[in-house]
């Protein structure tokens, strides 16, 4: 059984592409809805419904692109051509969405959201599958995915520092003064007025993404091998989906991912308003800079804990930690800055494990499918993962925006105590409805390190002795 150590340079080059991709995710999750609600002036309930429409059309493309990716055969591999196609599409959509020129109509918003989601799908599905195929080993996959999520957190940190730089700058403030103010905001929790800067913040993040995306994509395309699978059996799309539905581990991990992403997306939609309007912190960028620094620091710990306890038990601890912090935030009052910063740092530390452990668990499930079907369908699996994640985020973002709008909360205005209480309740307690069932499903997750080693052994034997798909002899779930 192959257990070759993946070179560190390969992990760095592969993971690097996650940096600009993460820089896209953060502003969409935190800043985009407030910008189009407060600056552009589109009512919140309309934004929620438009995002639902845009996401729905994007969801349809996921299994199709996953199947196409698994079927691609080129001289440079089967994942790289799709990334080459997706990068310029994504750059154009980000420019139009983050730096809108002139009056923005509802059609404009929906069109470029759809285009941005399509570009994201064309890149992210082959990118995730690529990572699962770099190594078949249980712990090497954790290294690959952990490295990728480390770069993800670097991207998130950069995307938090960009708005912070805009928040602390202004007329008459020198470059060195801005640096000092950034450091003061991050390390001594100093707050600064940020009124009227949201358009500049979003535009600056868009420029950063457009500059970094082609650079990191070129690095990965140049340095990371795109191995062709030993198994050449092709599984038709609908037959493949049938096999996937019959894989109880895949169904289970996708349900866990659905619940966790729903909880995080629900909370993230309300995050800027909770931090700014409930707690009273204006430099939101500084809060997220500390958050992502804590997440980056936490990744080695979660890698170690996954080795010691197993990935699923380590993931359970991240769920408990994240849920506890969100619950405790409910009791904070306006002006409780230090208490909030401490809790948010703890949440950021848990975020490191929340990011990479489920993806690593999903990569292990690909092996069970390979043994059953005779195919190597990481692309299809990560397409299903992408589809489930998008459906989850789509519904959670829509629900959060609709519920907070229904409560009477109006972005960018002085809100009533009742509407702020509703915002507090939704932000702090909403994720518990998703995390509790996810915790139950994860705690009893059966694919341990020992089971995966048996599975890999049987898969290696099947490559030598079996020409047709077979049911696993050693492994049962």
Short mmCIF file of N, CA and C in Angstrom, two decimals, residues 223-339:
data_model
loop_
_atom_site.label_atom_id
_atom_site.label_comp_id
_atom_site.label_asym_id
_atom_site.label_seq_id
_atom_site.Cartn_x
_atom_site.Cartn_y
_atom_site.Cartn_z
N UNK A 223 3.39 23.50 -10.55
CA UNK A 223 4.16 22.70 -9.60
C UNK A 223 3.47 21.42 -9.12
N UNK A 224 2.16 21.33 -9.22
CA UNK A 224 1.46 20.20 -8.61
C UNK A 224 1.08 19.18 -9.69
N UNK A 225 1.46 17.91 -9.50
CA UNK A 225 1.06 16.88 -10.48
C UNK A 225 -0.44 16.66 -10.46
N UNK A 226 -0.99 16.32 -11.60
CA UNK A 226 -2.41 16.01 -11.73
C UNK A 226 -2.51 14.55 -12.15
N UNK A 227 -2.41 13.62 -11.18
CA UNK A 227 -2.28 12.20 -11.52
C UNK A 227 -3.53 11.63 -12.15
N UNK A 228 -3.34 10.84 -13.19
CA UNK A 228 -4.45 10.11 -13.78
C UNK A 228 -4.70 8.84 -12.96
N UNK A 229 -5.94 8.46 -12.77
CA UNK A 229 -6.24 7.31 -11.90
C UNK A 229 -5.85 5.99 -12.54
N UNK A 230 -5.50 5.02 -11.68
CA UNK A 230 -5.23 3.68 -12.17
C UNK A 230 -6.50 3.02 -12.69
N UNK A 231 -7.61 3.33 -12.05
CA UNK A 231 -8.90 2.77 -12.48
C UNK A 231 -9.44 3.61 -13.62
N UNK A 232 -9.76 2.97 -14.73
CA UNK A 232 -10.23 3.69 -15.90
C UNK A 232 -11.73 3.49 -16.15
N UNK A 233 -12.38 2.69 -15.33
CA UNK A 233 -13.81 2.44 -15.54
C UNK A 233 -14.59 3.74 -15.38
N UNK A 234 -15.41 4.06 -16.40
CA UNK A 234 -16.21 5.28 -16.38
C UNK A 234 -17.61 4.95 -15.90
N UNK A 235 -18.10 5.77 -14.98
CA UNK A 235 -19.43 5.58 -14.43
C UNK A 235 -20.34 6.68 -14.96
N UNK A 236 -21.42 6.36 -15.67
CA UNK A 236 -22.34 7.40 -16.14
C UNK A 236 -22.89 8.22 -14.98
N UNK A 237 -23.29 9.45 -15.28
CA UNK A 237 -23.68 10.39 -14.23
C UNK A 237 -24.78 9.83 -13.33
N UNK A 238 -25.89 9.37 -13.91
CA UNK A 238 -27.02 8.95 -13.09
C UNK A 238 -26.73 7.63 -12.36
N UNK A 239 -25.96 6.76 -13.01
CA UNK A 239 -25.54 5.54 -12.33
C UNK A 239 -24.62 5.89 -11.16
N UNK A 240 -23.74 6.88 -11.38
CA UNK A 240 -22.85 7.32 -10.32
C UNK A 240 -23.61 7.93 -9.15
N UNK A 241 -24.64 8.71 -9.45
CA UNK A 241 -25.45 9.28 -8.36
C UNK A 241 -26.19 8.19 -7.60
N UNK A 242 -26.60 7.13 -8.31
CA UNK A 242 -27.25 6.00 -7.64
C UNK A 242 -26.27 5.31 -6.69
N UNK A 243 -25.05 5.07 -7.17
CA UNK A 243 -24.02 4.48 -6.30
C UNK A 243 -23.79 5.37 -5.07
N UNK A 244 -23.73 6.67 -5.31
CA UNK A 244 -23.48 7.61 -4.21
C UNK A 244 -24.59 7.55 -3.17
N UNK A 245 -25.84 7.48 -3.65
CA UNK A 245 -26.97 7.42 -2.72
C UNK A 245 -26.97 6.14 -1.90
N UNK A 246 -26.34 5.07 -2.46
CA UNK A 246 -26.27 3.80 -1.74
C UNK A 246 -25.06 3.70 -0.83
N UNK A 247 -24.26 4.75 -0.79
CA UNK A 247 -23.06 4.78 0.06
C UNK A 247 -23.43 5.47 1.37
N UNK A 248 -23.68 4.72 2.45
CA UNK A 248 -24.17 5.35 3.69
C UNK A 248 -23.18 6.33 4.29
N UNK A 249 -21.88 6.06 4.11
CA UNK A 249 -20.89 7.00 4.66
C UNK A 249 -20.93 8.33 3.93
N UNK A 250 -21.10 8.29 2.61
CA UNK A 250 -21.19 9.53 1.85
C UNK A 250 -22.43 10.32 2.26
N UNK A 251 -23.56 9.64 2.36
CA UNK A 251 -24.79 10.31 2.77
C UNK A 251 -24.60 10.95 4.14
N UNK A 252 -23.94 10.25 5.03
CA UNK A 252 -23.74 10.75 6.39
C UNK A 252 -22.83 11.98 6.41
N UNK A 253 -21.68 11.90 5.71
CA UNK A 253 -20.75 13.03 5.75
C UNK A 253 -21.34 14.24 5.03
N UNK A 254 -22.11 14.01 3.96
CA UNK A 254 -22.75 15.13 3.28
C UNK A 254 -23.82 15.77 4.15
N UNK A 255 -24.52 14.98 4.94
CA UNK A 255 -25.51 15.54 5.86
C UNK A 255 -24.83 16.36 6.95
N UNK A 256 -23.69 15.85 7.44
CA UNK A 256 -22.91 16.62 8.43
C UNK A 256 -22.46 17.94 7.83
N UNK A 257 -21.93 17.88 6.62
CA UNK A 257 -21.46 19.10 5.95
C UNK A 257 -22.62 20.07 5.74
N UNK A 258 -23.78 19.54 5.34
CA UNK A 258 -24.96 20.39 5.14
C UNK A 258 -25.31 21.14 6.43
N UNK A 259 -25.35 20.44 7.53
CA UNK A 259 -25.74 21.05 8.79
C UNK A 259 -24.73 22.08 9.28
N UNK A 260 -23.45 21.74 9.16
CA UNK A 260 -22.41 22.65 9.65
C UNK A 260 -22.35 23.92 8.81
N UNK A 261 -22.40 23.77 7.50
CA UNK A 261 -22.35 24.95 6.64
C UNK A 261 -23.60 25.80 6.82
N UNK A 262 -24.74 25.16 7.04
CA UNK A 262 -25.96 25.92 7.30
C UNK A 262 -25.82 26.75 8.57
N UNK A 263 -25.30 26.14 9.62
CA UNK A 263 -25.11 26.89 10.87
C UNK A 263 -24.15 28.05 10.71
N UNK A 264 -23.03 27.82 10.02
CA UNK A 264 -22.04 28.88 9.81
C UNK A 264 -22.58 29.97 8.88
N UNK A 265 -23.26 29.58 7.81
CA UNK A 265 -23.78 30.56 6.86
C UNK A 265 -24.88 31.41 7.49
N UNK A 266 -25.72 30.79 8.29
CA UNK A 266 -26.78 31.52 8.99
C UNK A 266 -26.15 32.59 9.90
N UNK A 267 -25.14 32.19 10.65
CA UNK A 267 -24.47 33.13 11.57
C UNK A 267 -23.70 34.19 10.81
N UNK A 268 -22.98 33.80 9.77
CA UNK A 268 -22.16 34.76 9.02
C UNK A 268 -22.99 35.86 8.37
N UNK A 269 -24.18 35.50 7.91
CA UNK A 269 -25.05 36.49 7.27
C UNK A 269 -25.36 37.65 8.22
N UNK A 270 -25.44 37.35 9.50
CA UNK A 270 -25.81 38.35 10.51
C UNK A 270 -24.61 38.92 11.24
N UNK A 271 -23.42 38.43 10.93
CA UNK A 271 -22.24 38.71 11.74
C UNK A 271 -21.89 40.20 11.79
N UNK A 272 -21.81 40.86 10.62
CA UNK A 272 -21.42 42.27 10.61
C UNK A 272 -22.39 43.11 11.41
N UNK A 273 -23.67 42.84 11.27
CA UNK A 273 -24.67 43.63 12.00
C UNK A 273 -24.62 43.34 13.50
N UNK A 274 -24.34 42.09 13.88
CA UNK A 274 -24.24 41.79 15.32
C UNK A 274 -23.04 42.50 15.93
N UNK A 275 -21.89 42.40 15.26
CA UNK A 275 -20.67 43.03 15.80
C UNK A 275 -20.83 44.55 15.88
N UNK A 276 -21.38 45.14 14.83
CA UNK A 276 -21.46 46.60 14.75
C UNK A 276 -22.64 47.17 15.53
N UNK A 277 -23.83 46.58 15.37
CA UNK A 277 -25.05 47.19 15.91
C UNK A 277 -25.44 46.68 17.29
N UNK A 278 -25.03 45.45 17.63
CA UNK A 278 -25.36 44.92 18.96
C UNK A 278 -24.21 45.16 19.94
N UNK A 279 -23.00 44.77 19.58
CA UNK A 279 -21.85 44.95 20.48
C UNK A 279 -21.31 46.38 20.40
N UNK A 280 -21.40 47.02 19.24
CA UNK A 280 -20.96 48.40 19.10
C UNK A 280 -19.54 48.56 18.57
N UNK A 281 -18.99 47.52 17.96
CA UNK A 281 -17.62 47.58 17.39
C UNK A 281 -17.72 48.01 15.93
N UNK A 282 -16.99 49.05 15.56
CA UNK A 282 -17.05 49.54 14.18
C UNK A 282 -15.97 48.91 13.29
N UNK A 283 -14.79 48.66 13.84
CA UNK A 283 -13.71 48.09 13.02
C UNK A 283 -13.89 46.57 12.94
N UNK A 284 -14.86 46.17 12.13
CA UNK A 284 -15.17 44.75 11.98
C UNK A 284 -13.98 44.00 11.38
N UNK A 285 -13.24 44.67 10.49
CA UNK A 285 -12.07 44.04 9.87
C UNK A 285 -11.05 43.57 10.89
N UNK A 286 -10.84 44.36 11.95
CA UNK A 286 -9.89 43.97 13.00
C UNK A 286 -10.35 42.72 13.73
N UNK A 287 -11.66 42.64 13.99
CA UNK A 287 -12.20 41.47 14.68
C UNK A 287 -11.96 40.22 13.86
N UNK A 288 -12.17 40.30 12.55
CA UNK A 288 -11.97 39.13 11.70
C UNK A 288 -10.50 38.85 11.45
N UNK A 289 -9.65 39.87 11.48
CA UNK A 289 -8.20 39.63 11.36
C UNK A 289 -7.73 38.77 12.53
N UNK A 290 -8.13 39.13 13.75
CA UNK A 290 -7.77 38.31 14.92
C UNK A 290 -8.37 36.91 14.82
N UNK A 291 -9.59 36.85 14.34
CA UNK A 291 -10.31 35.58 14.20
C UNK A 291 -9.54 34.61 13.29
N UNK A 292 -9.09 35.11 12.15
CA UNK A 292 -8.40 34.24 11.20
C UNK A 292 -6.97 33.94 11.65
N UNK A 293 -6.33 34.84 12.37
CA UNK A 293 -5.02 34.54 12.96
C UNK A 293 -5.16 33.38 13.93
N UNK A 294 -6.20 33.42 14.77
CA UNK A 294 -6.44 32.33 15.72
C UNK A 294 -6.71 31.02 14.98
N UNK A 295 -7.47 31.09 13.87
CA UNK A 295 -7.74 29.89 13.09
C UNK A 295 -6.48 29.29 12.49
N UNK A 296 -5.59 30.16 12.00
CA UNK A 296 -4.33 29.70 11.42
C UNK A 296 -3.46 29.03 12.48
N UNK A 297 -3.41 29.63 13.66
CA UNK A 297 -2.66 29.04 14.77
C UNK A 297 -3.24 27.69 15.17
N UNK A 298 -4.55 27.56 15.04
CA UNK A 298 -5.22 26.34 15.50
C UNK A 298 -5.05 25.13 14.61
N UNK A 299 -4.71 25.32 13.33
CA UNK A 299 -4.66 24.18 12.40
C UNK A 299 -3.69 23.09 12.84
N UNK A 300 -2.44 23.42 13.24
CA UNK A 300 -1.55 22.33 13.72
C UNK A 300 -2.14 21.56 14.89
N UNK A 301 -2.85 22.26 15.77
CA UNK A 301 -3.48 21.59 16.90
C UNK A 301 -4.55 20.60 16.42
N UNK A 302 -5.39 21.02 15.47
CA UNK A 302 -6.45 20.13 15.00
C UNK A 302 -5.89 18.97 14.19
N UNK A 303 -4.79 19.20 13.46
CA UNK A 303 -4.11 18.09 12.79
C UNK A 303 -3.62 17.06 13.80
N UNK A 304 -2.98 17.55 14.86
CA UNK A 304 -2.47 16.66 15.92
C UNK A 304 -3.62 15.93 16.60
N UNK A 305 -4.69 16.65 16.92
CA UNK A 305 -5.82 16.04 17.61
C UNK A 305 -6.50 14.99 16.72
N UNK A 306 -6.56 15.27 15.39
CA UNK A 306 -7.12 14.29 14.48
C UNK A 306 -6.32 13.00 14.45
N UNK A 307 -4.99 13.11 14.59
CA UNK A 307 -4.15 11.92 14.65
C UNK A 307 -4.36 11.15 15.94
N UNK A 308 -4.50 11.87 17.03
CA UNK A 308 -4.61 11.24 18.35
C UNK A 308 -5.98 10.61 18.57
N UNK A 309 -7.03 11.37 18.28
CA UNK A 309 -8.40 10.93 18.57
C UNK A 309 -9.14 10.39 17.36
N UNK A 310 -8.64 10.69 16.15
CA UNK A 310 -9.39 10.42 14.93
C UNK A 310 -10.05 11.70 14.46
N UNK A 311 -10.22 11.80 13.14
CA UNK A 311 -10.74 13.04 12.57
C UNK A 311 -12.14 13.36 13.08
N UNK A 312 -12.99 12.34 13.20
CA UNK A 312 -14.38 12.62 13.56
C UNK A 312 -14.51 13.09 15.00
N UNK A 313 -13.70 12.53 15.92
CA UNK A 313 -13.79 12.98 17.31
C UNK A 313 -13.21 14.39 17.46
N UNK A 314 -12.13 14.67 16.73
CA UNK A 314 -11.58 16.03 16.75
C UNK A 314 -12.61 17.02 16.21
N UNK A 315 -13.34 16.62 15.18
CA UNK A 315 -14.35 17.51 14.62
C UNK A 315 -15.49 17.74 15.61
N UNK A 316 -15.83 16.72 16.38
CA UNK A 316 -16.85 16.90 17.43
C UNK A 316 -16.44 18.00 18.41
N UNK A 317 -15.18 18.03 18.77
CA UNK A 317 -14.70 19.04 19.71
C UNK A 317 -14.81 20.44 19.10
N UNK A 318 -14.54 20.57 17.80
CA UNK A 318 -14.70 21.88 17.16
C UNK A 318 -16.15 22.32 17.18
N UNK A 319 -17.07 21.38 16.98
CA UNK A 319 -18.49 21.72 17.00
C UNK A 319 -18.93 22.19 18.39
N UNK A 320 -18.47 21.48 19.41
CA UNK A 320 -18.83 21.86 20.79
C UNK A 320 -18.25 23.24 21.11
N UNK A 321 -16.99 23.46 20.75
CA UNK A 321 -16.36 24.75 21.02
C UNK A 321 -17.05 25.90 20.31
N UNK A 322 -17.35 25.71 19.02
CA UNK A 322 -18.01 26.76 18.24
C UNK A 322 -19.41 27.06 18.78
N UNK A 323 -20.17 26.02 19.07
CA UNK A 323 -21.51 26.21 19.60
C UNK A 323 -21.52 26.89 20.96
N UNK A 324 -20.59 26.53 21.82
CA UNK A 324 -20.51 27.13 23.15
C UNK A 324 -20.21 28.62 23.07
N UNK A 325 -19.27 29.00 22.20
CA UNK A 325 -18.93 30.41 22.05
C UNK A 325 -20.13 31.20 21.54
N UNK A 326 -20.83 30.68 20.55
CA UNK A 326 -22.00 31.38 20.02
C UNK A 326 -23.07 31.56 21.09
N UNK A 327 -23.26 30.54 21.92
CA UNK A 327 -24.25 30.62 22.99
C UNK A 327 -23.86 31.69 24.01
N UNK A 328 -22.59 31.73 24.38
CA UNK A 328 -22.15 32.72 25.38
C UNK A 328 -22.25 34.15 24.87
N UNK A 329 -22.13 34.34 23.56
CA UNK A 329 -22.26 35.68 22.99
C UNK A 329 -23.65 36.27 23.22
N UNK A 330 -24.64 35.43 23.44
CA UNK A 330 -26.00 35.92 23.67
C UNK A 330 -26.08 36.82 24.90
N UNK A 331 -25.20 36.58 25.87
CA UNK A 331 -25.28 37.31 27.14
C UNK A 331 -24.44 38.59 27.15
N UNK A 332 -23.79 38.91 26.04
CA UNK A 332 -22.99 40.13 25.97
C UNK A 332 -23.89 41.34 25.76
N UNK A 333 -23.49 42.46 26.34
CA UNK A 333 -24.21 43.72 26.18
C UNK A 333 -23.40 44.67 25.32
N UNK A 334 -24.02 45.73 24.86
CA UNK A 334 -23.32 46.73 24.07
C UNK A 334 -22.18 47.33 24.89
N UNK A 335 -20.99 47.35 24.32
CA UNK A 335 -19.82 47.86 25.02
C UNK A 335 -18.96 46.78 25.65
N UNK A 336 -19.41 45.51 25.62
CA UNK A 336 -18.61 44.40 26.17
C UNK A 336 -17.55 43.98 25.15
N UNK A 337 -16.68 44.91 24.82
CA UNK A 337 -15.71 44.67 23.74
C UNK A 337 -14.73 43.56 24.09
N UNK A 338 -14.11 43.63 25.27
CA UNK A 338 -13.08 42.65 25.62
C UNK A 338 -13.65 41.23 25.69
N UNK A 339 -14.83 41.10 26.29
CA UNK A 339 -15.45 39.78 26.38
C UNK A 339 -15.74 39.22 25.00
#
